[in-house]
Amino acid sequence: MRARLLYAVIAAAVLGTAPAHAADTNAALDLVRKECSACHGPRGISVAPTFPNLAGQQAVYLEAQLRAFRDHSRADPHAQAFMWGMAAQLTDAAIRDIAAHFAAQPPARGVSADPAEVAAGKKIYEEGIPAQSVPACQSCHRPGAEGNGPFPRLAGQHRRYLEKQLEVFAVNLRANEVMHATAQTLTALQISQLAAYLSSR
């Protein structure tokens, strides 16, 4: 009798939260359609190179970035201009649902680039630059640049977006100790080569 009563209480609690979560999910996906798609495309593949592709991105990373936009801990100028206002309205549940939505989309395909640039960028990505204390990027972002949990997918990302993020990491406008230490030692040419390789993946 007690077991049946306990089961009924638990079931009622779980089922009682289901409509609320469904409403949150619907609201989050409605936000994707109305707001996110304007810059990032309906499936998370943007047409403007200054806005990142989100399709196939690591959900853990997306959640962290949306929370950082919401609490203003990610404060680079682009984030302030485009993401602070939008993220302010997001609940934790909406953040999880939006991240899961984009993570489930097929990622963008790489675009062709100058073979010499791609080869130079590939070498940096796979081997780092020991003379400049630059570690191999693949040690965190994985050999295929598909990302890993909190480390974002870089493969197929817009070249200009990648270049811009390395630039803001370099001057510490986007706070991340590891990326600041790495990016500040890269030359403009090395940044361009690395971005060319990753955008071609």
Short mmCIF file of C-alpha atoms in Angstrom, two decimals:
data_model
loop_
_atom_site.label_atom_id
_atom_site.label_comp_id
_atom_site.label_asym_id
_atom_site.label_seq_id
_atom_site.Cartn_x
_atom_site.Cartn_y
_atom_site.Cartn_z
CA MET A 1 0.00 0.00 0.00
CA ARG A 2 2.76 2.42 0.98
CA ALA A 3 4.71 1.52 -2.16
CA ARG A 4 1.68 2.24 -4.35
CA LEU A 5 1.09 5.55 -2.58
CA LEU A 6 4.73 6.57 -2.97
CA TYR A 7 4.63 5.67 -6.66
CA ALA A 8 1.48 7.76 -7.12
CA VAL A 9 3.06 10.78 -5.44
CA ILE A 10 6.22 10.55 -7.56
CA ALA A 11 4.24 10.04 -10.76
CA ALA A 12 2.04 13.03 -9.99
CA ALA A 13 5.10 15.18 -9.35
CA VAL A 14 6.79 14.13 -12.59
CA LEU A 15 3.68 14.45 -14.72
CA GLY A 16 2.86 17.74 -13.13
CA THR A 17 6.13 19.22 -14.36
CA ALA A 18 5.75 17.86 -17.89
CA PRO A 19 3.33 20.51 -19.21
CA ALA A 20 5.47 23.30 -17.76
CA HIS A 21 8.61 21.93 -19.37
CA ALA A 22 6.81 21.42 -22.67
CA ALA A 23 5.71 25.05 -22.55
CA ASP A 24 9.29 26.16 -21.85
CA THR A 25 10.55 24.04 -24.75
CA ASN A 26 7.96 25.47 -27.12
CA ALA A 27 8.81 29.00 -26.01
CA ALA A 28 12.53 28.34 -26.54
CA LEU A 29 12.00 26.96 -30.03
CA ASP A 30 9.72 29.88 -30.84
CA LEU A 31 12.56 32.18 -29.79
CA VAL A 32 14.91 30.27 -32.10
CA ARG A 33 12.55 30.85 -35.00
CA LYS A 34 11.89 34.51 -34.24
CA GLU A 35 15.22 35.74 -32.90
CA CYS A 36 18.15 33.34 -33.32
CA SER A 37 17.44 32.52 -36.96
CA ALA A 38 17.72 36.17 -38.00
CA CYS A 39 21.50 36.07 -37.48
CA HIS A 40 22.35 32.37 -37.20
CA GLY A 41 19.94 30.90 -39.76
CA PRO A 42 16.91 28.67 -39.07
CA ARG A 43 19.12 25.59 -38.71
CA GLY A 44 22.07 27.30 -37.11
CA ILE A 45 24.07 27.94 -40.27
CA SER A 46 24.47 31.67 -40.73
CA VAL A 47 24.93 33.49 -44.01
CA ALA A 48 26.85 36.38 -42.45
CA PRO A 49 30.48 35.51 -41.65
CA THR A 50 30.51 37.67 -38.51
CA PHE A 51 27.83 35.50 -36.88
CA PRO A 52 28.91 31.98 -35.90
CA ASN A 53 27.44 28.76 -37.17
CA LEU A 54 25.71 27.03 -34.25
CA ALA A 55 24.66 23.81 -35.98
CA GLY A 56 26.39 20.78 -34.51
CA GLN A 57 28.03 22.86 -31.79
CA GLN A 58 28.69 21.25 -28.41
CA ALA A 59 25.58 21.67 -26.23
CA VAL A 60 27.65 22.17 -23.07
CA TYR A 61 29.56 24.99 -24.75
CA LEU A 62 26.39 26.64 -26.07
CA GLU A 63 24.78 26.53 -22.63
CA ALA A 64 27.86 28.12 -21.05
CA GLN A 65 27.95 30.90 -23.62
CA LEU A 66 24.25 31.71 -23.29
CA ARG A 67 24.63 31.91 -19.51
CA ALA A 68 27.68 34.13 -19.96
CA PHE A 69 25.70 36.44 -22.24
CA ARG A 70 22.87 36.52 -19.71
CA ASP A 71 25.05 37.38 -16.73
CA HIS A 72 27.33 39.65 -18.81
CA SER A 73 30.49 37.68 -17.99
CA ARG A 74 31.11 37.44 -21.73
CA ALA A 75 31.56 41.10 -22.48
CA ASP A 76 33.30 41.47 -25.83
CA PRO A 77 31.72 44.25 -27.95
CA HIS A 78 29.94 41.85 -30.32
CA ALA A 79 28.40 40.01 -27.37
CA GLN A 80 27.19 43.23 -25.80
CA ALA A 81 25.68 44.51 -29.03
CA PHE A 82 23.90 41.37 -30.18
CA MET A 83 23.52 38.88 -27.34
CA TRP A 84 23.09 40.60 -23.99
CA GLY A 85 19.57 41.81 -24.69
CA MET A 86 18.39 38.52 -26.19
CA ALA A 87 19.92 36.36 -23.45
CA ALA A 88 18.40 38.45 -20.66
CA GLN A 89 15.01 36.84 -21.27
CA LEU A 90 16.26 33.24 -21.15
CA THR A 91 15.47 30.86 -18.31
CA ASP A 92 17.82 28.00 -17.49
CA ALA A 93 15.37 25.60 -19.13
CA ALA A 94 15.24 27.71 -22.29
CA ILE A 95 19.03 27.80 -22.44
CA ARG A 96 19.19 24.01 -22.24
CA ASP A 97 16.52 23.61 -24.93
CA ILE A 98 18.10 26.10 -27.33
CA ALA A 99 21.52 24.50 -26.88
CA ALA A 100 20.10 21.02 -27.46
CA HIS A 101 18.25 22.23 -30.57
CA PHE A 102 21.34 23.63 -32.26
CA ALA A 103 23.61 20.80 -31.12
CA ALA A 104 21.29 18.34 -32.87
CA GLN A 105 21.47 20.09 -36.25
CA PRO A 106 23.82 18.84 -39.01
CA PRO A 107 26.98 20.98 -38.91
CA ALA A 108 28.07 23.31 -41.68
CA ARG A 109 30.33 21.95 -44.37
CA GLY A 110 33.78 23.41 -44.79
CA VAL A 111 34.55 25.85 -47.58
CA SER A 112 37.58 25.77 -49.84
CA ALA A 113 40.56 27.99 -49.12
CA ASP A 114 44.08 28.51 -50.41
CA PRO A 115 45.89 25.14 -50.08
CA ALA A 116 49.06 26.73 -48.72
CA GLU A 117 47.12 28.58 -46.02
CA VAL A 118 45.18 25.45 -45.12
CA ALA A 119 48.38 23.40 -44.83
CA ALA A 120 50.02 26.00 -42.59
CA GLY A 121 46.92 26.24 -40.41
CA LYS A 122 46.68 22.46 -40.17
CA LYS A 123 50.23 22.30 -38.87
CA ILE A 124 49.47 24.88 -36.18
CA TYR A 125 46.26 23.10 -35.20
CA GLU A 126 47.85 19.67 -34.95
CA GLU A 127 51.31 20.52 -33.62
CA GLY A 128 51.06 23.97 -32.06
CA ILE A 129 54.00 26.38 -32.25
CA PRO A 130 56.46 25.31 -29.54
CA ALA A 131 58.74 28.31 -30.12
CA GLN A 132 55.83 30.62 -29.22
CA SER A 133 54.45 28.40 -26.42
CA VAL A 134 51.32 27.73 -28.49
CA PRO A 135 49.90 24.27 -27.70
CA ALA A 136 48.30 22.03 -30.29
CA CYS A 137 44.68 23.13 -30.67
CA GLN A 138 43.57 19.54 -31.16
CA SER A 139 44.51 18.70 -27.58
CA CYS A 140 41.30 20.44 -26.44
CA HIS A 141 39.18 20.72 -29.58
CA ARG A 142 39.91 17.14 -30.76
CA PRO A 143 41.67 16.00 -33.94
CA GLY A 144 38.64 16.59 -36.15
CA ALA A 145 37.96 20.01 -34.55
CA GLU A 146 34.52 18.72 -33.59
CA GLY A 147 34.93 20.03 -30.04
CA ASN A 148 34.52 18.26 -26.73
CA GLY A 149 32.00 19.37 -24.11
CA PRO A 150 33.06 22.85 -22.97
CA PHE A 151 35.54 23.10 -25.84
CA PRO A 152 33.67 24.30 -28.94
CA ARG A 153 33.40 22.80 -32.36
CA LEU A 154 35.63 24.79 -34.72
CA ALA A 155 35.30 22.73 -37.90
CA GLY A 156 33.23 24.47 -40.57
CA GLN A 157 33.06 27.72 -38.64
CA HIS A 158 33.17 31.00 -40.56
CA ARG A 159 36.73 32.13 -41.18
CA ARG A 160 36.06 35.75 -40.28
CA TYR A 161 34.34 34.78 -37.05
CA LEU A 162 37.28 32.58 -36.03
CA GLU A 163 39.74 35.36 -36.81
CA LYS A 164 37.72 37.88 -34.81
CA GLN A 165 37.46 35.60 -31.77
CA LEU A 166 41.20 34.96 -31.74
CA GLU A 167 41.72 38.71 -31.96
CA VAL A 168 39.45 39.47 -28.99
CA PHE A 169 41.01 36.63 -26.98
CA ALA A 170 44.44 38.10 -27.74
CA VAL A 171 43.59 41.47 -26.20
CA ASN A 172 41.51 39.87 -23.42
CA LEU A 173 38.21 41.43 -24.51
CA ARG A 174 36.79 37.92 -24.29
CA ALA A 175 37.93 36.52 -20.98
CA ASN A 176 39.54 33.08 -21.08
CA GLU A 177 42.98 32.62 -19.54
CA VAL A 178 44.03 29.70 -21.73
CA MET A 179 42.88 31.29 -24.97
CA HIS A 180 44.34 34.67 -24.03
CA ALA A 181 47.73 33.12 -23.35
CA THR A 182 47.58 31.28 -26.66
CA ALA A 183 46.11 33.93 -28.94
CA GLN A 184 48.28 36.81 -27.78
CA THR A 185 51.38 35.08 -29.14
CA LEU A 186 49.92 34.42 -32.60
CA THR A 187 50.75 36.71 -35.50
CA ALA A 188 48.02 38.04 -37.79
CA LEU A 189 49.26 35.66 -40.48
CA GLN A 190 49.11 32.65 -38.16
CA ILE A 191 45.57 33.58 -37.09
CA SER A 192 44.53 33.81 -40.73
CA GLN A 193 46.12 30.45 -41.55
CA LEU A 194 44.51 28.72 -38.59
CA ALA A 195 41.10 30.17 -39.45
CA ALA A 196 41.51 29.12 -43.10
CA TYR A 197 42.18 25.53 -42.08
CA LEU A 198 39.32 25.28 -39.60
CA SER A 199 36.77 26.89 -41.91
CA SER A 200 37.73 24.35 -44.59
CA ARG A 201 37.03 21.33 -42.35
#
